[in-house]
Coordinates of C-alpha atoms in Angstrom, one line a residue:
M757 CA 0.0 0.0 0.0
R758 CA 0.9 3.6 -0.5
I759 CA -0.5 6.0 2.1
R760 CA -0.5 9.8 1.5
S761 CA -1.8 12.6 3.8
L762 CA -3.6 10.3 6.1
G763 CA -3.5 11.4 9.8
V764 CA 0.1 11.7 10.9
I765 CA 1.4 9.8 7.8
D766 CA 2.6 12.2 5.1
D767 CA 3.8 9.7 2.5
A768 CA 4.6 6.1 3.2
V769 CA 4.8 2.8 1.4
V770 CA 3.8 -0.3 3.3
E771 CA 5.2 -3.6 1.8
L772 CA 3.5 -6.6 3.4
S773 CA 5.0 -10.0 3.5
P774 CA 3.2 -12.9 1.7
G775 CA 3.3 -14.6 5.1
F776 CA 3.3 -12.9 8.5
T777 CA 3.8 -9.1 8.8
A778 CA 4.0 -7.4 12.2
V779 CA 3.4 -3.6 12.5
T780 CA 5.0 -2.1 15.6
G781 CA 5.8 1.3 16.9
E782 CA 5.3 3.4 20.0
T783 CA 1.8 4.5 21.1
G784 CA 0.6 7.4 19.0
A785 CA 3.1 6.8 16.2
G786 CA 0.4 6.0 13.7
K787 CA 0.1 2.2 13.7
T788 CA -3.7 2.6 13.6
M789 CA -3.4 4.6 10.3
V790 CA -2.0 1.4 8.6
V791 CA -5.2 -0.5 9.7
T792 CA -7.3 2.5 8.8
S793 CA -5.7 2.6 5.3
L794 CA -6.5 -1.0 4.7
G795 CA -10.1 -0.3 5.9
L796 CA -10.5 2.5 3.4
L797 CA -9.3 0.2 0.6
L798 CA -12.0 -2.3 1.8
G799 CA -14.8 0.2 1.6
G800 CA -14.7 1.5 5.1
R801 CA -16.3 4.8 6.2
A802 CA -14.5 7.9 5.0
D803 CA -13.9 10.4 7.8
P804 CA -12.6 13.8 6.5
A805 CA -11.0 14.3 9.9
L806 CA -8.4 11.7 8.8
V807 CA -7.1 14.0 6.1
R808 CA -3.7 15.5 7.2
I809 CA -3.9 19.1 8.1
G810 CA -3.0 21.3 5.1
A811 CA -3.7 18.6 2.6
K812 CA -6.6 18.6 0.1
A813 CA -7.2 14.9 0.3
A814 CA -5.9 11.6 1.8
I815 CA -5.1 8.9 -0.8
V816 CA -4.6 5.2 -0.2
E817 CA -3.5 2.9 -3.1
G818 CA -3.1 -0.8 -2.9
R819 CA -1.9 -3.6 -5.1
I820 CA -3.5 -7.0 -4.4
V821 CA -2.3 -10.2 -6.1
L822 CA -5.2 -12.5 -6.8
R823 CA -5.3 -16.2 -7.8
P824 CA -6.8 -16.9 -11.2
G825 CA -10.5 -17.2 -11.1
A826 CA -10.8 -15.7 -7.6
P827 CA -14.3 -14.4 -6.8
A828 CA -12.9 -10.9 -6.2
A829 CA -11.2 -10.9 -9.6
L830 CA -14.4 -12.0 -11.4
R831 CA -16.5 -9.3 -9.5
A832 CA -14.0 -6.6 -10.3
E833 CA -13.9 -7.6 -14.0
E834 CA -17.7 -7.5 -14.1
A835 CA -17.5 -3.8 -12.9
G836 CA -15.1 -3.1 -15.8
A837 CA -11.8 -3.3 -14.0
E838 CA -8.7 -4.6 -15.6
L839 CA -6.1 -6.8 -13.8
D840 CA -2.4 -5.9 -14.1
D841 CA -0.6 -9.2 -14.5
G842 CA -2.8 -10.9 -12.0
A843 CA -2.9 -8.0 -9.6
L844 CA -5.8 -5.7 -8.8
L845 CA -5.0 -2.0 -8.3
I846 CA -7.3 -0.2 -5.9
S847 CA -7.3 3.4 -4.8
R848 CA -9.4 5.4 -2.4
T849 CA -9.4 9.2 -2.1
V850 CA -11.0 11.1 0.8
S851 CA -11.2 14.9 0.4
A852 CA -11.0 17.4 3.3
E853 CA -14.6 18.3 2.4
G854 CA -15.7 14.7 2.9
R855 CA -16.1 13.6 -0.7
S856 CA -14.9 10.0 -1.3
R857 CA -13.9 8.3 -4.6
A858 CA -12.8 4.8 -5.4
H859 CA -11.0 3.3 -8.4
V860 CA -10.6 -0.4 -9.1
G861 CA -8.4 -1.6 -12.0
G862 CA -8.3 1.8 -13.6
R863 CA -12.1 2.2 -13.5
S864 CA -14.1 4.6 -11.2
V865 CA -16.5 2.5 -9.2
P866 CA -19.0 3.0 -6.3
V867 CA -17.4 2.7 -2.9
G868 CA -19.8 -0.1 -2.2
L869 CA -18.0 -2.3 -4.7
L870 CA -14.9 -2.2 -2.4
A871 CA -17.0 -3.6 0.4
E872 CA -18.2 -6.4 -1.9
L873 CA -14.6 -7.2 -2.8
A874 CA -13.5 -7.1 0.8
D875 CA -15.7 -10.1 1.7
D876 CA -13.4 -12.3 -0.4
L877 CA -10.1 -10.5 0.2
V878 CA -9.5 -9.7 3.9
A879 CA -10.9 -10.9 7.2
V880 CA -10.5 -8.1 9.8
H881 CA -10.4 -8.8 13.5
G882 CA -10.1 -6.0 15.9
Q883 CA -11.8 -4.6 19.0
T884 CA -14.0 -2.3 17.0
D885 CA -14.1 -4.0 13.6
Q886 CA -14.9 -7.7 13.1
Q887 CA -15.6 -9.2 9.7
G888 CA -15.4 -12.6 8.0
L889 CA -16.3 -15.4 10.4
M890 CA -18.5 -13.0 12.5
R891 CA -21.3 -13.6 9.9
P892 CA -23.4 -16.8 10.4
A893 CA -23.4 -17.5 6.6
R894 CA -19.6 -17.5 6.5
Q895 CA -19.5 -19.6 9.7
R896 CA -21.6 -22.3 8.0
Q897 CA -19.5 -22.2 4.9
A898 CA -16.3 -22.5 6.9
L899 CA -17.7 -25.4 8.9
D900 CA -18.7 -27.2 5.7
R901 CA -15.1 -26.8 4.4
Y902 CA -13.7 -28.0 7.7
A903 CA -16.0 -31.1 7.6
G904 CA -14.7 -32.0 4.1
D905 CA -16.3 -34.7 2.0
A906 CA -18.6 -35.7 4.8
V907 CA -20.6 -32.5 4.0
A908 CA -19.4 -31.8 0.5
V909 CA -20.9 -35.0 -1.1
P910 CA -24.4 -34.7 0.3
L911 CA -24.4 -30.9 -0.1
E912 CA -23.8 -31.2 -3.8
K913 CA -26.7 -33.7 -4.2
Y914 CA -28.9 -31.5 -1.9
A915 CA -28.1 -28.3 -3.9
A916 CA -29.0 -30.1 -7.2
A917 CA -32.3 -31.4 -5.7
H918 CA -33.1 -28.0 -4.2
R919 CA -32.6 -26.2 -7.6
R920 CA -34.9 -28.8 -9.3
L921 CA -37.5 -28.5 -6.5
R922 CA -37.6 -24.7 -6.9
A923 CA -38.2 -25.0 -10.6
V924 CA -40.9 -27.6 -10.1
A925 CA -42.6 -25.7 -7.3
G926 CA -42.5 -22.5 -9.4
E927 CA -44.1 -24.2 -12.4
L928 CA -46.7 -25.9 -10.3
D929 CA -47.5 -22.6 -8.5
A930 CA -47.9 -20.9 -11.9
I931 CA -50.3 -23.5 -13.1
T932 CA -52.5 -23.8 -10.0
T933 CA -52.6 -20.2 -8.9
R934 CA -53.6 -19.1 -12.4
A935 CA -56.1 -21.9 -13.0
R936 CA -59.0 -19.5 -13.5
E937 CA -57.1 -17.3 -15.9
R938 CA -55.8 -20.3 -17.8
A939 CA -59.3 -21.7 -18.1
Q940 CA -60.5 -18.3 -19.5
E941 CA -57.6 -18.2 -21.9
A942 CA -58.5 -21.7 -23.1
D943 CA -62.2 -20.7 -23.7
L944 CA -61.2 -17.7 -25.7
L945 CA -58.8 -19.8 -27.8
R946 CA -61.5 -22.4 -28.5
F947 CA -64.0 -19.7 -29.5
G948 CA -61.5 -18.1 -31.8
L949 CA -60.4 -21.3 -33.4
E950 CA -64.0 -22.3 -34.0
E951 CA -64.8 -19.0 -35.6
I952 CA -61.8 -19.2 -37.9
A953 CA -62.7 -22.8 -38.8
A954 CA -66.3 -21.8 -39.7
V955 CA -65.0 -19.3 -42.2
E956 CA -62.2 -21.6 -43.5
P957 CA -59.9 -18.9 -44.9
L958 CA -57.2 -19.8 -47.4
P959 CA -53.7 -18.4 -47.7
G960 CA -53.8 -15.2 -49.9
E961 CA -57.5 -15.5 -50.4
D962 CA -58.2 -11.9 -49.4
V963 CA -55.8 -10.5 -52.0
E964 CA -57.4 -12.6 -54.8
L965 CA -60.9 -11.6 -53.7
A966 CA -60.0 -7.9 -53.7
A967 CA -58.8 -8.2 -57.3
E968 CA -61.9 -10.0 -58.3
A969 CA -64.2 -7.4 -56.7
E970 CA -62.4 -4.7 -58.5
R971 CA -63.0 -6.4 -61.9
L972 CA -66.7 -7.1 -61.1
G973 CA -67.3 -3.6 -59.9
H974 CA -66.1 -2.1 -63.2
A975 CA -67.2 -4.8 -65.6
E976 CA -69.1 -2.5 -68.0
S977 CA -66.3 0.0 -68.4
L978 CA -63.7 -2.8 -68.8
A979 CA -65.8 -4.4 -71.6
S980 CA -66.3 -1.1 -73.4
A981 CA -62.5 -0.3 -73.2
A982 CA -61.7 -3.8 -74.5
A983 CA -64.1 -3.4 -77.4
V984 CA -62.8 0.0 -78.5
A985 CA -59.2 -1.3 -78.3
H986 CA -60.1 -4.4 -80.3
A987 CA -61.8 -2.3 -83.0
A988 CA -58.8 0.0 -83.3
L989 CA -56.5 -3.0 -83.8
A990 CA -58.7 -5.4 -85.9
G991 CA -61.4 -3.1 -87.4
N992 CA -65.1 -2.6 -86.7
P993 CA -67.4 -5.0 -88.6
E994 CA -70.1 -2.3 -88.6
D995 CA -67.8 0.1 -90.4
P996 CA -66.2 -1.7 -93.4
E997 CA -64.6 1.5 -94.7
G998 CA -62.9 2.2 -91.4
V999 CA -59.1 2.0 -91.0
D1000 CA -57.6 -0.2 -88.4
A1001 CA -54.1 -0.8 -87.1
N1002 CA -53.7 -4.3 -88.5
T1003 CA -54.7 -3.1 -92.1
M1004 CA -52.2 -0.2 -91.9
V1005 CA -49.3 -2.3 -90.7
A1006 CA -50.1 -5.0 -93.4
G1007 CA -50.0 -2.3 -96.1
A1008 CA -46.6 -1.0 -94.8
H1009 CA -45.3 -4.6 -94.8
R1010 CA -46.3 -5.2 -98.4
A1011 CA -44.8 -1.9 -99.6
L1012 CA -41.4 -2.8 -98.1
E1013 CA -41.5 -6.4 -99.3
S1014 CA -41.8 -5.3 -102.9
V1015 CA -38.5 -3.4 -102.8
R1016 CA -36.4 -5.3 -100.2
A1017 CA -34.4 -7.0 -102.9
H1018 CA -32.9 -3.7 -103.8
D1019 CA -31.7 -2.7 -100.3
P1020 CA -31.1 -5.1 -97.4
A1021 CA -31.8 -2.4 -94.9
L1022 CA -35.4 -2.1 -96.0
G1023 CA -35.6 -5.9 -95.7
V1024 CA -34.7 -5.8 -92.1
L1025 CA -37.4 -3.2 -91.5
A1026 CA -39.9 -5.3 -93.3
E1027 CA -39.2 -8.2 -91.0
R1028 CA -39.7 -6.0 -87.9
I1029 CA -43.0 -4.7 -89.3
G1030 CA -44.0 -8.3 -90.0
E1031 CA -43.3 -9.1 -86.3
L1032 CA -45.3 -6.1 -85.3
G1033 CA -48.3 -7.3 -87.3
I1034 CA -48.2 -10.7 -85.6
L1035 CA -48.1 -9.0 -82.2
L1036 CA -51.1 -6.8 -83.0
A1037 CA -53.0 -9.8 -84.2
D1038 CA -52.3 -11.7 -80.9
V1039 CA -53.3 -8.7 -78.8
A1040 CA -56.5 -8.2 -80.8
G1041 CA -57.4 -11.9 -80.2
E1042 CA -56.8 -11.6 -76.5
L1043 CA -59.0 -8.5 -76.3
A1044 CA -61.8 -10.4 -78.0
G1045 CA -61.4 -13.3 -75.6
Y1046 CA -61.3 -10.9 -72.6
A1047 CA -64.5 -9.3 -73.5
D1048 CA -66.2 -12.7 -74.1
G1049 CA -64.9 -14.1 -70.7
L1050 CA -65.7 -11.0 -68.5
D1051 CA -68.1 -11.9 -65.8
A1052 CA -70.5 -9.0 -65.1
D1053 CA -72.9 -11.1 -62.9
P1054 CA -74.0 -8.8 -60.0
L1055 CA -74.8 -11.9 -57.9
R1056 CA -71.2 -13.0 -58.0
L1057 CA -70.1 -9.5 -56.9
A1058 CA -72.4 -9.8 -53.9
V1059 CA -70.9 -13.2 -53.0
V1060 CA -67.4 -11.8 -53.2
E1061 CA -68.1 -8.8 -51.0
E1062 CA -69.8 -11.0 -48.4
R1063 CA -66.7 -13.3 -48.3
R1064 CA -64.4 -10.3 -48.0
A1065 CA -66.4 -8.9 -45.1
A1066 CA -66.1 -12.2 -43.3
L1067 CA -62.3 -12.3 -43.8
T1068 CA -62.0 -8.7 -42.7
Q1069 CA -63.8 -9.4 -39.5
L1070 CA -61.3 -12.2 -38.8
T1071 CA -58.3 -10.1 -39.5
R1072 CA -59.6 -7.3 -37.2
K1073 CA -60.0 -9.8 -34.3
Y1074 CA -57.1 -12.1 -34.8
G1075 CA -54.6 -10.2 -36.9
H1076 CA -53.7 -6.5 -36.6
A1077 CA -54.2 -3.2 -38.4
G1078 CA -53.5 -3.7 -42.1
A1079 CA -52.9 -7.4 -41.7
A1080 CA -53.8 -10.0 -44.3
V1081 CA -55.7 -13.2 -43.8
D1082 CA -52.3 -15.0 -43.5
A1083 CA -51.9 -13.4 -40.0
V1084 CA -55.2 -15.0 -39.0
L1085 CA -53.9 -18.4 -40.1
E1086 CA -50.7 -17.8 -38.1
W1087 CA -52.7 -16.9 -35.0
A1088 CA -54.8 -20.1 -35.4
E1089 CA -51.6 -22.2 -35.6
R1090 CA -50.2 -20.6 -32.4
G1091 CA -53.5 -20.9 -30.7
S1092 CA -53.8 -24.6 -31.4
V1093 CA -50.4 -25.3 -29.8
R1094 CA -51.2 -23.2 -26.8
L1095 CA -54.6 -24.8 -26.4
L1096 CA -53.0 -28.2 -26.3
E1097 CA -50.7 -26.9 -23.5
L1098 CA -53.6 -25.6 -21.5
D1099 CA -55.7 -28.7 -22.0
G1100 CA -52.8 -30.7 -20.6
D1101 CA -52.6 -28.8 -17.4
D1102 CA -54.4 -31.4 -15.3
D1103 CA -52.0 -34.1 -16.3
R1104 CA -49.1 -31.7 -15.8
I1105 CA -50.3 -30.8 -12.3
E1106 CA -50.4 -34.4 -11.4
E1107 CA -46.9 -35.0 -12.7
L1108 CA -45.4 -32.0 -11.0
T1109 CA -47.1 -32.8 -7.7
A1110 CA -45.6 -36.3 -7.7
E1111 CA -42.2 -34.9 -8.6
R1112 CA -42.4 -32.2 -5.9
D1113 CA -43.3 -34.8 -3.2
A1114 CA -40.5 -37.1 -4.3
L1115 CA -38.0 -34.2 -4.2
R1116 CA -39.1 -33.1 -0.7
S1117 CA -38.6 -36.7 0.5
E1118 CA -35.1 -36.7 -1.1
L1119 CA -34.3 -33.4 0.5
S1120 CA -35.4 -34.6 3.9
G1121 CA -32.9 -37.4 3.8
L1122 CA -30.1 -35.2 2.4
A1123 CA -30.8 -32.5 4.9
Q1124 CA -30.6 -35.0 7.8
A1125 CA -27.3 -36.2 6.4
L1126 CA -26.0 -32.6 6.3
T1127 CA -27.1 -32.0 9.9
D1128 CA -25.4 -35.2 11.1
A1129 CA -22.1 -34.4 9.3
R1130 CA -22.1 -30.8 10.5
T1131 CA -22.9 -31.8 14.1
E1132 CA -19.9 -34.3 14.1
A1133 CA -17.6 -31.6 12.6
A1134 CA -18.8 -29.0 15.0
T1135 CA -17.9 -31.2 18.0
R1136 CA -14.4 -31.7 16.6
F1137 CA -14.1 -28.0 15.8
G1138 CA -15.2 -26.9 19.3
S1139 CA -12.7 -29.1 21.0
A1140 CA -9.9 -27.8 18.7
V1141 CA -10.6 -24.1 19.3
T1142 CA -11.0 -24.6 23.0
A1143 CA -7.6 -26.2 23.1
E1144 CA -6.2 -23.3 21.2
L1145 CA -7.7 -20.8 23.6
A1146 CA -6.1 -22.6 26.6
S1147 CA -2.7 -21.5 25.2
L1148 CA -3.9 -18.0 24.5
A1149 CA -4.5 -17.0 28.2
M1150 CA -8.1 -18.1 28.1
P1151 CA -7.8 -21.5 29.8
H1152 CA -11.4 -21.6 31.0
A1153 CA -13.1 -20.5 27.8
R1154 CA -15.2 -22.9 25.8
V1155 CA -16.1 -22.6 22.1
S1156 CA -18.9 -24.5 20.5
I1157 CA -21.1 -24.4 17.4
D1158 CA -24.8 -24.3 17.7
I1159 CA -26.6 -26.1 14.9
R1160 CA -30.3 -25.5 14.9
Q1161 CA -33.3 -25.5 12.6
T1162 CA -36.4 -23.3 12.4
E1163 CA -39.8 -24.8 12.7
D1164 CA -41.8 -24.4 9.5
A1165 CA -45.4 -23.3 10.1
S1166 CA -46.4 -23.3 6.4
G1167 CA -46.2 -27.0 5.9
E1168 CA -43.9 -26.5 3.0
G1169 CA -40.7 -27.4 4.8
V1170 CA -38.7 -30.7 5.0
E1171 CA -38.6 -33.2 7.8
V1172 CA -35.3 -33.3 9.8
G1173 CA -35.1 -35.2 13.0
G1174 CA -38.8 -35.8 13.2
R1175 CA -39.7 -32.1 12.8
V1176 CA -40.8 -30.1 9.7
V1177 CA -38.3 -27.2 9.3
T1178 CA -37.5 -24.5 6.9
Y1179 CA -34.8 -25.1 4.4
G1180 CA -32.6 -23.2 1.9
P1181 CA -30.0 -23.8 -0.8
S1182 CA -27.5 -25.2 1.8
G1183 CA -29.8 -27.3 3.9
A1184 CA -32.0 -26.7 6.9
D1185 CA -29.2 -25.8 9.4
E1186 CA -28.5 -22.5 11.0
V1187 CA -24.9 -22.4 12.2
E1188 CA -23.5 -20.0 14.9
L1189 CA -20.3 -19.9 16.8
L1190 CA -20.8 -19.6 20.6
L1191 CA -18.4 -18.7 23.4
A1192 CA -18.6 -19.4 27.2
P1193 CA -15.7 -17.3 28.5
H1194 CA -15.6 -18.9 32.0
P1195 CA -17.1 -21.8 33.9
G1196 CA -20.8 -21.4 34.6
A1197 CA -21.3 -18.8 31.8
Q1198 CA -24.0 -19.6 29.2
P1199 CA -22.6 -20.0 25.7
R1200 CA -23.4 -16.8 23.7
P1201 CA -22.6 -15.7 20.1
I1202 CA -18.9 -14.8 20.0
A1203 CA -19.6 -11.2 19.2
K1204 CA -21.5 -10.9 22.5
G1205 CA -19.7 -13.5 24.7
A1206 CA -16.2 -12.0 24.5
S1207 CA -14.8 -8.7 25.6
G1208 CA -12.9 -6.5 23.2
G1209 CA -9.6 -7.8 24.3
E1210 CA -10.7 -11.5 24.1
L1211 CA -12.5 -11.3 20.8
S1212 CA -9.4 -11.1 18.6
R1213 CA -7.8 -14.0 20.4
V1214 CA -11.0 -16.1 20.0
M1215 CA -11.1 -15.2 16.3
L1216 CA -7.3 -16.1 16.0
A1217 CA -8.0 -19.5 17.5
V1218 CA -11.0 -20.0 15.2
E1219 CA -8.9 -18.9 12.1
V1220 CA -6.0 -21.2 13.1
V1221 CA -8.4 -24.2 13.3
F1222 CA -10.1 -23.2 10.1
A1223 CA -6.7 -22.6 8.4
G1224 CA -6.9 -23.8 4.8
S1225 CA -10.7 -24.1 5.0
D1226 CA -11.7 -20.5 4.7
P1227 CA -10.9 -19.0 1.3
V1228 CA -10.1 -15.5 2.5
P1229 CA -6.4 -15.0 1.6
T1230 CA -5.5 -12.2 4.1
Y1231 CA -6.2 -11.8 7.8
L1232 CA -5.7 -8.5 9.7
F1233 CA -5.5 -8.7 13.5
D1234 CA -5.6 -5.4 15.5
E1235 CA -4.9 -5.6 19.3
V1236 CA -4.9 -9.4 19.1
D1237 CA -2.5 -9.4 22.1
A1238 CA -4.6 -7.2 24.4
G1239 CA -4.4 -8.4 28.0
V1240 CA -1.8 -11.0 27.1
G1241 CA 1.8 -11.4 28.2
G1242 CA 4.6 -13.8 29.0
K1243 CA 4.2 -17.3 27.7
A1244 CA 0.7 -16.7 26.4
A1245 CA 2.1 -13.9 24.2
V1246 CA 4.7 -16.4 22.7
E1247 CA 1.8 -18.7 21.9
V1248 CA -0.1 -15.9 20.2
G1249 CA 2.9 -15.3 18.0
R1250 CA 3.4 -19.0 17.3
R1251 CA -0.2 -19.4 16.2
L1252 CA -0.1 -16.3 14.0
A1253 CA 3.0 -17.8 12.3
K1254 CA 1.1 -21.1 11.9
L1255 CA -1.8 -19.3 10.3
A1256 CA 0.6 -17.5 8.0
K1257 CA 1.7 -20.8 6.4
T1258 CA -1.7 -20.9 4.6
A1259 CA -2.6 -17.2 4.3
Q1260 CA -1.3 -13.7 4.5
V1261 CA -1.4 -12.4 8.1
V1262 CA -1.0 -8.7 9.2
V1263 CA -0.9 -7.9 12.9
V1264 CA -0.7 -4.6 14.7
T1265 CA 1.0 -5.5 18.0
H1266 CA 2.8 -4.1 21.1
L1267 CA 4.3 -7.4 22.1
P1268 CA 7.8 -8.3 21.0
Q1269 CA 6.9 -12.0 21.6
V1270 CA 4.4 -11.7 18.7
A1271 CA 6.5 -9.5 16.5
A1272 CA 9.5 -11.9 16.7
F1273 CA 7.5 -14.6 14.9
A1274 CA 6.8 -12.3 11.9
D1275 CA 8.4 -12.8 8.5
R1276 CA 8.6 -9.0 8.1
Q1277 CA 8.4 -6.3 10.8
L1278 CA 7.3 -2.8 9.9
L1279 CA 8.1 0.1 12.2
V1280 CA 5.7 3.1 12.2
E1281 CA 7.8 5.9 13.6
K1282 CA 6.9 9.5 14.4
T1283 CA 9.3 12.4 13.7
V1284 CA 8.8 16.1 14.7
D1285 CA 10.4 18.8 12.6
G1286 CA 9.5 22.1 14.3
S1287 CA 5.8 22.4 14.2
V1288 CA 5.3 19.5 11.7
T1289 CA 4.8 16.0 12.9
R1290 CA 5.2 13.1 10.5
S1291 CA 5.1 9.3 10.7
G1292 CA 6.9 7.0 8.3
V1293 CA 6.9 3.2 7.8
T1294 CA 10.2 1.3 7.7
V1295 CA 11.0 -2.4 7.0
L1296 CA 13.2 -3.6 9.9
E1297 CA 16.0 -6.0 9.3
G1298 CA 19.1 -7.3 11.2
E1299 CA 20.3 -4.9 13.8
E1300 CA 17.4 -2.5 13.4
R1301 CA 14.9 -5.3 14.2
I1302 CA 16.8 -6.3 17.3
R1303 CA 16.8 -2.6 18.5
E1304 CA 13.0 -2.3 18.0
L1305 CA 12.4 -5.6 19.8
S1306 CA 14.6 -4.4 22.6
R1307 CA 12.6 -1.2 22.9
M1308 CA 9.4 -3.2 23.0
L1309 CA 10.8 -5.4 25.7
A1310 CA 12.4 -2.9 28.0
G1311 CA 11.7 0.5 26.6
Q1312 CA 15.5 0.9 25.9
E1313 CA 17.1 0.1 22.5
D1314 CA 20.6 -0.3 24.0
S1315 CA 19.8 -2.5 27.0
E1316 CA 22.1 -5.5 26.8
T1317 CA 19.6 -7.6 28.7
A1318 CA 16.8 -6.6 26.3
R1319 CA 19.1 -7.2 23.3
A1320 CA 19.9 -10.7 24.5
H1321 CA 16.2 -11.4 25.1
A1322 CA 15.3 -10.0 21.7
E1323 CA 17.9 -12.3 20.0
E1324 CA 16.5 -15.2 22.0
L1325 CA 13.0 -14.4 20.8
L1326 CA 14.1 -14.3 17.2
E1327 CA 16.0 -17.5 17.6
T1328 CA 13.0 -19.2 19.1
A1329 CA 10.8 -18.0 16.3
R1330 CA 13.2 -19.3 13.7
A1331 CA 13.5 -22.6 15.4
D1332 CA 9.7 -23.0 15.3
G1333 CA 9.6 -22.0 11.7

């Protein structure tokens, strides 16, 4: 991370180890700003009071390396972000006026997206900020992973049956709750299909009838025009002296034929005029036939108009504006298919009901198997965490997992343990971590059963037991060592190092016994230059790390006794590693 103008930090780069990083420094040096910076990157509340005096805005930038296909990577890409060689670049800006902006992978995004990504990136455990396993849903998921195949196998079968049951129940509900509407729909379809069948329309019939009606309506004028045209082409029998086109063309053809031997050009024209004469004769013949075959029967016109009216009524009811009779035929085809579906509802209801009942019975068995497997895993888990707490200065604390089901009053639940209970995509179980901090205390949810100083140690013990089961790649512990010292502090450091073998661990600590186990130690140090106070972050190595551990042990960097103890702590940590 790079932190600029946040609290006492002017400009600092924080390089976290892939394993265990300890953040140390004197009280008031600004260690909390490192935690706050990470919180801002995870969508935490933006407080303008955090902006360094004299600065326009505080800026925190982070580079997070993600495994391929990680949920956070997929969610970021959905939001338009781009990964930089497998890493996600996140920045958060908080202005002195209180405005907040967020960028992920080069794309401006709502701050809420950072909180979504945080669920899959970092589990924060501190006295005032608990995430991850504090949520019952995450507790159930972690317990399932802890249980292994004993839960995974029946859970996969259960999830598939649950998805199918939801689909079947949805279809069954749609059919039964809309029975009246579907019956009305079927009646309307039957009426429409019967009405169409009574008329028996043919494809394109309305177009053909329109053309016929046009001819019948103008039969007299059409016959007169055909007769005049025929007389002009072939002559009028009542006027033998009249001149017609055929006679004139024949005369022209004869004139050219008599001289074509003297000029080939006139011969070509003579042939063309001859072709014209043949064409005129054909047209004249067709005109004569047209006039003879023209139907001027007014009764036929009435029949055509009546048929057209019947087709028009159908198109208005079952087609659309300007539609042809073909649209009516298409409606009838769709209606027939839909009517078959509706008429088959009774059979379908019977089939779906039988399948639903069978699925519920299957889910009951699978849900019981899940409950049994989770109960067995919860017993092992509680014993393991309780043993961890004994080494973390909480020898009388007891951790357990409460697995319970909620009674279903609707009658739509599944039977588990002889009771009908509600169920969901992951079974019928509600899982919750409980803590009894001392003998005689009633187990309570861990958020309520532990004090602020105890809570981080409880969560550390939980995370150590769940190590490798929970997919969150980074853990942040703030004040995990509150109220701990001596041998218990060494055990805290040892367990943090154990957790760091499977995940990235960041710890803000005052205890040298904890810091000595870190793969990397960062020192947050305050400097005063006149009236300006700044804090910086330094990676400690070699002699510098021994001096800081000595300060943490005795308050004196140059104490020989403290140096010897610091070296001994580092040697113990290396030996454990």
